[in-house]
Short mmCIF file of C-alpha atoms in Angstrom, two decimals:
data_model
loop_
_atom_site.label_atom_id
_atom_site.label_comp_id
_atom_site.label_asym_id
_atom_site.label_seq_id
_atom_site.Cartn_x
_atom_site.Cartn_y
_atom_site.Cartn_z
CA UNK I 1 26.79 -8.24 23.89
CA UNK I 2 27.41 -4.65 25.17
CA UNK I 3 24.90 -1.88 24.64
CA UNK I 4 25.80 0.77 22.00
CA UNK I 5 27.66 3.92 23.04
CA UNK I 6 25.94 7.29 23.41
CA UNK I 7 27.08 8.50 19.98
CA UNK I 8 25.73 5.34 18.33
CA UNK I 9 22.59 5.01 20.43
CA UNK I 10 19.05 5.40 19.20
CA UNK I 11 18.75 8.70 21.10
CA UNK I 12 21.64 10.30 19.24
CA UNK I 13 20.31 9.11 15.89
CA UNK I 14 16.88 10.53 16.68
CA UNK I 15 18.39 13.89 17.63
CA UNK I 16 20.44 14.15 14.44
CA UNK I 17 17.56 13.05 12.22
CA UNK I 18 15.17 15.50 13.87
CA UNK I 19 17.55 18.43 13.28
CA UNK I 20 18.12 17.38 9.65
CA UNK I 21 14.41 16.97 8.93
CA UNK I 22 13.54 20.34 10.48
CA UNK I 23 16.28 22.03 8.46
CA UNK I 24 15.01 20.31 5.33
CA UNK I 25 11.53 21.62 6.09
CA UNK I 26 12.97 25.11 6.55
CA UNK I 27 14.74 24.87 3.17
CA UNK I 28 11.45 23.94 1.55
CA UNK I 29 9.83 26.91 3.27
CA UNK I 30 12.74 29.22 2.37
CA UNK I 31 12.37 28.74 -1.39
CA UNK I 32 8.93 30.36 -1.75
CA UNK I 33 9.81 32.86 1.00
CA UNK I 34 12.85 34.29 -0.78
CA UNK I 35 10.95 34.42 -4.08
CA UNK I 36 8.10 36.30 -2.39
CA UNK I 37 10.53 38.66 -0.67
CA UNK I 38 12.16 39.61 -4.00
CA UNK I 39 8.74 40.14 -5.61
CA UNK I 40 7.62 42.33 -2.70
CA UNK I 41 10.84 44.34 -2.89
CA UNK I 42 10.33 45.06 -6.60
CA UNK I 43 6.62 45.86 -6.11
CA UNK I 44 7.55 48.41 -3.43
CA UNK I 45 9.99 50.02 -5.83
CA UNK I 46 7.29 50.08 -8.54
CA UNK I 47 4.89 51.78 -6.12
CA UNK I 48 7.51 54.39 -5.25
CA UNK I 49 8.26 54.89 -8.96
CA UNK I 50 4.53 55.41 -9.64
CA UNK I 51 4.31 58.18 -7.06
CA UNK I 52 7.49 59.80 -8.33
CA UNK I 53 6.25 59.80 -11.93
CA UNK I 54 2.96 61.46 -10.92
CA UNK I 55 4.96 64.54 -9.89
CA UNK I 56 5.41 65.26 -13.59
CA UNK I 57 1.65 65.68 -13.96
CA UNK I 58 1.64 68.26 -11.17
CA UNK I 59 3.95 70.67 -13.03
CA UNK I 60 2.36 73.39 -15.22
CA UNK I 61 4.26 72.57 -18.36
CA UNK I 62 4.67 68.77 -17.70
CA UNK I 63 8.40 69.40 -17.23
CA UNK I 64 10.46 68.69 -14.10
CA UNK I 65 13.81 70.26 -13.39
CA UNK I 66 16.80 67.92 -13.60
CA UNK I 67 17.68 68.55 -9.97
CA UNK I 68 14.17 67.52 -8.86
CA UNK I 69 14.24 64.48 -11.14
CA UNK I 70 17.49 63.32 -9.55
CA UNK I 71 16.02 63.75 -6.07
CA UNK I 72 12.89 61.79 -7.03
CA UNK I 73 14.93 58.99 -8.68
CA UNK I 74 17.25 58.84 -5.68
CA UNK I 75 14.18 58.46 -3.43
CA UNK I 76 12.98 55.59 -5.62
CA UNK I 77 16.48 54.13 -6.01
CA UNK I 78 16.18 54.07 -9.81
CA UNK I 79 18.03 55.43 -12.83
CA UNK I 80 14.88 55.91 -14.93
CA UNK I 81 11.10 55.60 -14.48
CA UNK I 82 8.27 55.43 -17.01
CA UNK I 83 4.58 55.57 -16.08
CA UNK I 84 2.07 54.56 -18.77
CA UNK I 85 -1.53 55.65 -18.08
CA UNK I 86 -4.56 53.80 -19.48
CA UNK I 87 -5.05 56.65 -22.00
CA UNK I 88 -1.53 55.93 -23.33
CA UNK I 89 0.00 59.08 -21.90
CA UNK I 90 3.55 58.52 -20.66
CA UNK I 91 5.28 60.28 -17.78
CA UNK I 92 9.01 59.79 -17.62
CA UNK I 93 11.80 60.53 -15.17
CA UNK I 94 15.40 59.82 -16.14
CA UNK I 95 18.93 60.76 -15.27
CA UNK I 96 20.92 62.56 -17.90
CA UNK I 97 23.04 59.48 -18.69
CA UNK I 98 21.22 56.26 -17.59
CA UNK I 99 23.40 53.07 -17.54
CA UNK I 100 23.08 50.14 -19.92
CA UNK I 101 20.50 47.55 -18.92
CA UNK I 102 21.88 44.00 -18.30
CA UNK I 103 18.60 42.11 -17.77
CA UNK I 104 14.84 42.69 -18.07
CA UNK I 105 12.22 41.23 -15.67
CA UNK I 106 8.51 41.36 -16.47
CA UNK I 107 6.31 40.90 -13.40
CA UNK I 108 3.01 40.90 -15.25
CA UNK I 109 2.76 37.18 -15.97
CA UNK I 110 5.51 35.44 -13.99
CA UNK I 111 4.74 32.04 -12.42
CA UNK I 112 5.98 30.91 -9.00
CA UNK I 113 8.73 28.56 -10.31
CA UNK I 114 10.11 31.38 -12.43
CA UNK I 115 10.09 33.78 -9.49
CA UNK I 116 12.00 31.24 -7.37
CA UNK I 117 14.54 30.68 -10.14
CA UNK I 118 15.07 34.45 -10.59
CA UNK I 119 15.56 34.84 -6.82
CA UNK I 120 18.27 32.17 -6.63
CA UNK I 121 19.94 33.49 -9.78
CA UNK I 122 20.07 36.93 -8.18
CA UNK I 123 21.69 35.51 -5.02
CA UNK I 124 24.27 33.75 -7.20
CA UNK I 125 25.27 36.95 -9.05
CA UNK I 126 28.84 38.11 -8.48
CA UNK I 127 28.74 41.29 -10.62
CA UNK I 128 26.75 44.47 -10.26
CA UNK I 129 23.94 44.39 -12.80
CA UNK I 130 21.49 47.04 -13.93
CA UNK I 131 18.02 45.58 -14.47
CA UNK I 132 14.83 46.83 -16.06
CA UNK I 133 11.63 45.89 -14.20
CA UNK I 134 8.19 46.03 -15.82
CA UNK I 135 4.94 45.51 -13.99
CA UNK I 136 1.54 46.90 -12.97
CA UNK I 137 1.55 49.55 -10.29
CA UNK I 138 0.61 48.22 -6.83
CA UNK I 139 -1.18 51.58 -6.32
CA UNK I 140 -3.39 51.17 -9.38
CA UNK I 141 -3.14 48.05 -11.60
CA UNK I 142 -4.41 50.10 -14.54
CA UNK I 143 -1.03 51.88 -14.63
CA UNK I 144 2.05 50.16 -16.01
CA UNK I 145 5.39 51.08 -14.47
CA UNK I 146 8.84 50.53 -15.91
CA UNK I 147 12.00 51.32 -14.00
CA UNK I 148 15.74 50.82 -14.33
CA UNK I 149 17.49 50.01 -11.03
CA UNK I 150 20.72 48.58 -9.66
CA UNK I 151 20.32 44.93 -8.62
CA UNK I 152 22.98 44.97 -5.84
CA UNK I 153 20.85 46.77 -3.18
CA UNK I 154 18.08 44.21 -3.73
CA UNK I 155 20.60 41.34 -3.38
CA UNK I 156 21.91 42.82 -0.11
CA UNK I 157 18.36 43.00 1.21
CA UNK I 158 17.74 39.39 0.13
CA UNK I 159 20.96 38.25 1.86
CA UNK I 160 19.90 40.01 5.07
CA UNK I 161 16.48 38.35 4.82
CA UNK I 162 18.15 34.96 4.25
CA UNK I 163 20.30 35.46 7.34
CA UNK I 164 17.25 36.18 9.46
CA UNK I 165 15.50 33.11 8.00
CA UNK I 166 18.59 30.98 8.73
CA UNK I 167 18.82 32.16 12.32
CA UNK I 168 15.12 31.55 12.81
CA UNK I 169 15.38 28.12 11.19
CA UNK I 170 18.28 27.09 13.42
CA UNK I 171 16.40 28.24 16.49
CA UNK I 172 13.20 26.45 15.44
CA UNK I 173 15.11 23.27 14.52
CA UNK I 174 16.94 23.21 17.86
CA UNK I 175 13.75 23.81 19.84
CA UNK I 176 11.84 21.22 17.82
CA UNK I 177 14.74 18.77 18.06
CA UNK I 178 14.94 19.12 21.82
CA UNK I 179 11.19 18.72 22.23
CA UNK I 180 11.03 15.73 19.88
CA UNK I 181 14.15 14.23 21.45
CA UNK I 182 12.76 14.52 24.97
CA UNK I 183 9.38 13.16 23.90
CA UNK I 184 10.79 10.21 21.95
CA UNK I 185 13.28 9.44 24.69
CA UNK I 186 10.53 9.21 27.28
CA UNK I 187 8.03 7.42 25.04
CA UNK I 188 10.29 5.11 22.99
CA UNK I 189 14.01 5.16 23.74
CA UNK I 190 13.89 4.47 27.47
CA UNK I 191 11.31 1.67 27.14
CA UNK I 192 13.28 0.20 24.22
CA UNK I 193 16.49 0.38 26.26
CA UNK I 194 14.71 -1.39 29.10
CA UNK I 195 13.48 -4.07 26.69
CA UNK I 196 16.98 -4.44 25.25
CA UNK I 197 18.56 -4.78 28.67
CA UNK I 198 15.94 -7.38 29.57
CA UNK I 199 16.66 -9.38 26.40
CA UNK I 200 20.42 -9.23 26.97
CA UNK I 201 20.00 -10.33 30.58
CA UNK I 202 17.73 -13.24 29.57
CA UNK I 203 20.21 -14.35 26.91
CA UNK I 204 23.11 -14.28 29.39
CA UNK I 205 21.30 -16.10 32.18
CA UNK I 206 17.88 -17.39 31.09
CA UNK I 207 17.12 -19.11 34.38
CA UNK I 208 18.76 -16.77 36.90
CA UNK I 209 17.51 -13.40 35.64
CA UNK I 210 14.72 -11.86 37.76
CA UNK I 211 11.31 -11.87 36.07
CA UNK I 212 10.80 -8.95 33.69
CA UNK I 213 8.08 -6.61 34.97
CA UNK I 214 5.98 -5.10 32.15
CA UNK I 215 4.52 -1.61 32.51
CA UNK I 216 0.84 -0.70 32.32
CA UNK I 217 1.17 0.77 28.82
CA UNK I 218 -1.41 -0.34 26.27
CA UNK I 219 0.47 0.62 23.10
CA UNK I 220 2.94 -1.45 21.08
CA UNK I 221 5.70 -0.98 23.69
CA UNK I 222 3.39 -2.35 26.36
CA UNK I 223 2.53 -5.34 24.17
CA UNK I 224 6.25 -6.00 23.58
CA UNK I 225 6.95 -5.81 27.33
CA UNK I 226 4.19 -8.28 28.16
CA UNK I 227 5.32 -10.61 25.38
CA UNK I 228 8.89 -10.46 26.72
CA UNK I 229 7.65 -11.35 30.21
CA UNK I 230 5.63 -14.27 28.81
CA UNK I 231 8.60 -15.39 26.69
CA UNK I 232 10.87 -15.34 29.75
CA UNK I 233 8.38 -17.48 31.69
CA UNK I 234 8.10 -19.89 28.75
CA UNK I 235 11.88 -20.16 28.43
CA UNK I 236 12.24 -20.85 32.14
CA UNK I 237 9.60 -23.54 31.98
CA UNK I 238 11.22 -25.08 28.90
CA UNK I 239 14.65 -25.07 30.55
CA UNK I 240 13.34 -26.76 33.65
CA UNK I 241 11.53 -29.31 31.51
CA UNK I 242 14.67 -29.88 29.48
CA UNK I 243 16.67 -30.49 32.62
CA UNK I 244 14.13 -33.01 33.82
CA UNK I 245 14.03 -34.69 30.40
CA UNK I 246 17.82 -34.79 30.30
CA UNK I 247 17.90 -36.50 33.68
CA UNK I 248 15.15 -38.86 32.52
CA UNK I 249 17.02 -39.56 29.29
CA UNK I 250 20.18 -40.44 31.22
CA UNK I 251 18.18 -42.80 33.41
CA UNK I 252 16.45 -44.36 30.38
CA UNK I 253 19.80 -44.85 28.65
CA UNK I 254 21.14 -46.72 31.66
CA UNK I 255 17.97 -48.80 31.95
CA UNK I 256 18.09 -49.54 28.21
CA UNK I 257 21.66 -50.70 28.45
CA UNK I 258 20.85 -53.14 31.23
CA UNK I 259 17.59 -54.19 29.58
CA UNK I 260 19.34 -55.02 26.30
CA UNK I 261 21.79 -57.23 28.18
CA UNK I 262 18.89 -59.02 29.89
CA UNK I 263 17.07 -59.44 26.56
CA UNK I 264 20.20 -60.80 24.90
CA UNK I 265 20.43 -63.43 27.61
CA UNK I 266 16.74 -64.21 27.20
CA UNK I 267 17.22 -64.57 23.43
CA UNK I 268 20.03 -67.08 23.94
CA UNK I 269 17.89 -69.13 26.31
CA UNK I 270 14.89 -68.91 23.96
CA UNK I 271 16.89 -70.46 21.12
CA UNK I 272 17.30 -73.59 23.23
CA UNK I 273 13.52 -73.80 23.63
CA UNK I 274 13.23 -74.55 19.90
CA UNK I 275 14.94 -77.87 20.62
CA UNK I 276 12.41 -78.80 23.31
CA UNK I 277 10.60 -82.13 23.04
CA UNK I 278 7.33 -80.46 23.92
CA UNK I 279 5.43 -79.57 20.67
CA UNK I 280 3.60 -76.68 22.36
CA UNK I 281 6.89 -75.15 23.46
CA UNK I 282 8.28 -75.39 19.93
CA UNK I 283 5.07 -73.83 18.58
CA UNK I 284 5.21 -70.71 20.78
CA UNK I 285 8.98 -70.27 20.59
CA UNK I 286 8.90 -68.19 17.32
CA UNK I 287 6.41 -65.79 18.91
CA UNK I 288 8.58 -65.49 21.98
CA UNK I 289 11.66 -64.82 19.80
CA UNK I 290 9.73 -62.21 17.80
CA UNK I 291 8.66 -60.46 21.00
CA UNK I 292 12.23 -60.41 22.28
CA UNK I 293 13.44 -59.08 18.92
CA UNK I 294 10.84 -56.31 19.05
CA UNK I 295 11.91 -55.43 22.58
CA UNK I 296 15.55 -55.26 21.49
CA UNK I 297 14.53 -53.09 18.52
CA UNK I 298 12.57 -50.78 20.82
CA UNK I 299 15.60 -50.39 23.09
CA UNK I 300 17.87 -49.74 20.14
CA UNK I 301 15.64 -47.11 18.56
CA UNK I 302 15.10 -45.36 21.88
CA UNK I 303 18.85 -45.25 22.52
CA UNK I 304 19.48 -43.92 19.02
CA UNK I 305 16.82 -41.21 19.31
CA UNK I 306 17.96 -39.98 22.73
CA UNK I 307 21.61 -39.98 21.62
CA UNK I 308 21.24 -38.24 18.26
CA UNK I 309 20.33 -34.64 19.16
CA UNK I 310 21.10 -32.48 16.14
CA UNK I 311 21.97 -34.81 13.29
CA UNK I 312 25.52 -34.24 12.01
CA UNK I 313 25.56 -34.70 8.25
CA UNK I 314 28.46 -36.16 6.28
CA UNK I 315 27.51 -34.86 2.84
CA UNK I 316 28.95 -36.49 -0.25
CA UNK I 317 27.92 -37.18 -3.82
CA UNK I 318 25.55 -40.16 -3.65
CA UNK I 319 23.96 -42.06 -6.58
CA UNK I 320 20.30 -42.10 -5.61
CA UNK I 321 19.06 -45.27 -7.29
CA UNK I 322 21.59 -47.64 -5.61
CA UNK I 323 20.87 -45.92 -2.28
CA UNK I 324 17.13 -46.56 -2.66
CA UNK I 325 17.88 -50.17 -3.63
CA UNK I 326 19.97 -50.72 -0.49
CA UNK I 327 17.28 -49.12 1.68
CA UNK I 328 14.75 -51.50 0.17
CA UNK I 329 16.93 -54.50 1.03
CA UNK I 330 17.12 -53.31 4.63
CA UNK I 331 13.36 -52.72 4.79
CA UNK I 332 12.68 -56.23 3.43
CA UNK I 333 14.36 -57.64 6.53
CA UNK I 334 11.65 -56.12 8.74
CA UNK I 335 9.15 -58.24 10.68
CA UNK I 336 5.39 -58.16 10.55
CA UNK I 337 3.56 -57.91 13.91
CA UNK I 338 2.77 -61.65 13.76
CA UNK I 339 6.47 -62.48 13.78
CA UNK I 340 6.58 -63.74 10.19
CA UNK I 341 9.10 -62.35 7.78
CA UNK I 342 7.70 -59.57 5.62
CA UNK I 343 7.10 -60.51 2.00
CA UNK I 344 7.48 -56.91 0.79
CA UNK I 345 7.85 -55.97 -2.88
CA UNK I 346 10.14 -52.96 -3.17
CA UNK I 347 9.83 -51.12 -6.50
CA UNK I 348 12.63 -48.70 -7.21
CA UNK I 349 11.51 -46.27 -9.96
CA UNK I 350 14.27 -43.71 -9.39
CA UNK I 351 15.99 -42.97 -12.73
CA UNK I 352 19.59 -43.98 -13.36
CA UNK I 353 22.28 -41.34 -13.19
CA UNK I 354 20.60 -39.18 -10.55
CA UNK I 355 23.24 -38.00 -8.06
CA UNK I 356 22.66 -36.05 -4.86
CA UNK I 357 24.95 -34.27 -2.42
CA UNK I 358 23.61 -35.68 0.83
CA UNK I 359 24.36 -37.94 3.78
CA UNK I 360 23.82 -41.41 2.34
CA UNK I 361 23.52 -43.17 5.71
CA UNK I 362 20.96 -40.74 7.12
CA UNK I 363 18.89 -40.60 3.92
CA UNK I 364 18.89 -44.41 3.74
CA UNK I 365 17.81 -44.47 7.37
CA UNK I 366 14.75 -42.35 6.58
CA UNK I 367 13.79 -44.61 3.64
CA UNK I 368 14.27 -47.75 5.73
CA UNK I 369 12.03 -46.36 8.48
CA UNK I 370 9.27 -45.61 5.96
CA UNK I 371 9.60 -49.05 4.37
CA UNK I 372 9.63 -50.78 7.75
CA UNK I 373 6.52 -48.88 8.84
CA UNK I 374 4.77 -49.93 5.62
CA UNK I 375 5.73 -53.57 6.09
CA UNK I 376 4.64 -53.62 9.73
CA UNK I 377 1.34 -51.97 8.80
CA UNK I 378 0.55 -54.79 6.37
CA UNK I 379 1.64 -53.38 3.01
CA UNK I 380 2.69 -55.81 0.31
CA UNK I 381 4.35 -53.34 -2.06
CA UNK I 382 6.28 -50.07 -1.69
CA UNK I 383 7.11 -47.86 -4.66
CA UNK I 384 9.77 -45.12 -4.59
CA UNK I 385 9.73 -42.47 -7.32
CA UNK I 386 11.65 -39.22 -7.81
CA UNK I 387 10.04 -36.03 -9.06
CA UNK I 388 11.17 -32.48 -9.58
CA UNK I 389 9.98 -30.23 -6.77
CA UNK I 390 8.09 -27.06 -7.60
CA UNK I 391 10.51 -24.16 -7.12
CA UNK I 392 13.56 -26.44 -7.44
CA UNK I 393 14.86 -29.37 -5.48
CA UNK I 394 13.75 -32.98 -5.40
CA UNK I 395 10.81 -34.98 -4.04
CA UNK I 396 11.03 -38.69 -3.28
CA UNK I 397 7.56 -40.24 -3.12
CA UNK I 398 7.31 -43.38 -0.99
CA UNK I 399 3.94 -45.06 -1.63
CA UNK I 400 2.60 -48.29 -0.19
CA UNK I 401 -0.56 -50.35 -0.69
CA UNK I 402 -1.27 -50.82 3.01
CA UNK I 403 -4.57 -50.17 4.79
CA UNK I 404 -3.79 -46.51 5.47
CA UNK I 405 -3.09 -44.68 8.72
CA UNK I 406 -5.70 -44.76 11.51
CA UNK I 407 -6.97 -41.40 12.86
CA UNK I 408 -4.93 -41.71 16.05
CA UNK I 409 -1.71 -42.09 14.08
CA UNK I 410 -2.53 -39.07 11.87
CA UNK I 411 -3.16 -36.85 14.89
CA UNK I 412 0.30 -37.62 16.29
CA UNK I 413 2.04 -38.43 13.04
CA UNK I 414 5.53 -37.09 13.75
CA UNK I 415 5.39 -37.07 17.56
CA UNK I 416 8.00 -39.36 19.14
CA UNK I 417 6.52 -42.22 21.20
CA UNK I 418 2.99 -41.13 20.16
CA UNK I 419 2.64 -41.63 16.41
CA UNK I 420 2.71 -45.39 16.06
CA UNK I 421 0.01 -46.93 13.87
CA UNK I 422 0.31 -50.42 15.35
CA UNK I 423 0.09 -52.04 18.73
CA UNK I 424 3.46 -52.31 20.41
CA UNK I 425 5.03 -49.62 18.21
CA UNK I 426 6.90 -46.66 19.71
CA UNK I 427 6.35 -44.11 16.96
CA UNK I 428 9.99 -43.16 16.39
CA UNK I 429 10.33 -44.13 12.71
CA UNK I 430 8.56 -41.12 11.23
CA UNK I 431 10.00 -38.73 13.82
CA UNK I 432 13.55 -39.80 12.98
CA UNK I 433 12.84 -39.68 9.23
CA UNK I 434 11.53 -36.15 9.53
CA UNK I 435 14.62 -35.05 11.49
CA UNK I 436 16.81 -36.51 8.74
CA UNK I 437 14.96 -34.56 6.04
CA UNK I 438 14.99 -31.32 8.04
CA UNK I 439 18.70 -31.69 8.71
CA UNK I 440 19.15 -31.73 4.91
CA UNK I 441 17.08 -28.54 4.61
CA UNK I 442 13.89 -30.29 3.47
CA UNK I 443 10.93 -31.91 5.18
CA UNK I 444 8.80 -35.06 5.39
CA UNK I 445 5.13 -34.65 4.49
CA UNK I 446 2.14 -36.96 4.35
CA UNK I 447 0.62 -36.62 0.87
CA UNK I 448 -2.38 -38.91 1.36
CA UNK I 449 -3.50 -41.96 3.30
CA UNK I 450 -6.56 -43.93 2.22
CA UNK I 451 -7.74 -47.52 2.26
CA UNK I 452 -5.80 -47.94 -1.03
CA UNK I 453 -2.48 -46.97 0.54
CA UNK I 454 -0.30 -44.22 1.96
CA UNK I 455 2.07 -41.77 0.25
CA UNK I 456 4.86 -39.83 1.96
CA UNK I 457 6.87 -37.07 0.26
CA UNK I 458 10.55 -36.65 1.15
CA UNK I 459 11.17 -33.06 0.09
CA UNK I 460 14.78 -32.07 -0.52
CA UNK I 461 15.93 -28.46 -1.08
CA UNK I 462 17.17 -26.80 -4.29
CA UNK I 463 20.82 -27.41 -5.07
CA UNK I 464 20.93 -30.94 -3.66
CA UNK I 465 20.81 -32.55 -7.14
CA UNK I 466 24.36 -32.67 -8.49
CA UNK I 467 23.74 -34.60 -11.71
CA UNK I 468 20.85 -36.02 -13.69
CA UNK I 469 18.22 -33.37 -12.98
CA UNK I 470 17.02 -33.64 -16.56
CA UNK I 471 15.88 -37.20 -15.91
CA UNK I 472 13.31 -36.10 -13.35
CA UNK I 473 9.63 -35.88 -14.24
CA UNK I 474 7.17 -33.30 -12.98
CA UNK I 475 5.64 -33.95 -9.59
CA UNK I 476 2.02 -35.17 -9.92
CA UNK I 477 -0.63 -32.84 -8.53
CA UNK I 478 -3.73 -35.01 -8.18
CA UNK I 479 -2.50 -38.46 -9.22
CA UNK I 480 -0.51 -40.45 -6.67
CA UNK I 481 1.85 -43.37 -7.26
CA UNK I 482 0.09 -45.79 -4.90
CA UNK I 483 0.91 -49.28 -6.20
CA UNK I 484 -2.00 -51.54 -7.11
#
């Protein structure tokens, strides 16, 4: 699997995201900034209008010549100015023909959202408006100033301010992006690239890749590097063990093949011993035959287990009750440890009409293994029931009335060659049954094992029941179907 190109790498994505986030932050900063700039602009005009209106008070007859009024209004940048003193006296400057007012803005009680909205509406204007502005004088809040001005000069000033903000934002975003990019590249991207290259190399050649050398970092990257080094060592060990086990399995298969041939010959010779004239020979012959049969069974199960690997499933629609009945017939043919035929009572309580989509042979194999284990452990009855699984699916409960599992068997319950509950057993029955259930997407679980008997649950996944789901009962929580 090739590494991603530069344009699709983590570094490029970090750079783009950093620039976008910084620009977004600048936009969020720009909104109150442009609103404040407009407010400051208008307050400066109000202050200038206040000073211009006070010139009226300085004249002897409270009258100002039209020429001087025009000069004062031009200095303010207004068409008309009114100054209202606290004692209600009004001083007014105005051109001879002031224009019509298009909009009025009162600055005395305007909230921040409204100021921001007015600022953006002003920037969006495409026609030259004349506006009337009312507000307290910045020179003395006791004075109220009203002025009529053209809005276009203010918009030009706001556009110039926005340009400066934009240039500053781009510069800040680029500087921040470069700094963040360099920092993240050194702290995250390069170590992550090294980890990725190590993972790719291990996947391509797990055994031939040189050992990954973790750094001395103590953060999450350092933990990931050390875990990767440990994982590589574990994989190497597992591969070497698998190779040895594969070689051992090949040798065991060859030995098994020869051993089965030898045992078959011994079985043929043992049958002739039953015709011996010696009563003692005839008495021990059944035990000898049973021992040979168990040896042949051991060889067969070992060969089957080492040959299976991942179980291939041939799924088809299978009526469950007949399948359980056939599995019971096969389990009844099992032998007890003493060589006598098992007198096992197989109770099939699976409802009629229940159909599954499963591998009939493999599922029957799991049931036969459980029944055979029960018979060999000394059970006299095995009961199979079907229940609806919580969350969907199906549970087959296989319960026997045997003496229960000893502690040693519970500790190694599903371990091949280690989980046998009887002397001479090889412990493959439960391991194979569990593989069958897991291949179907379910699992095999021990529900309980007491002196009154043992219960195993064959859990099958949702969707496996094709027909007859309505015939299932609810799975018992505390009660168990151990036959008595």
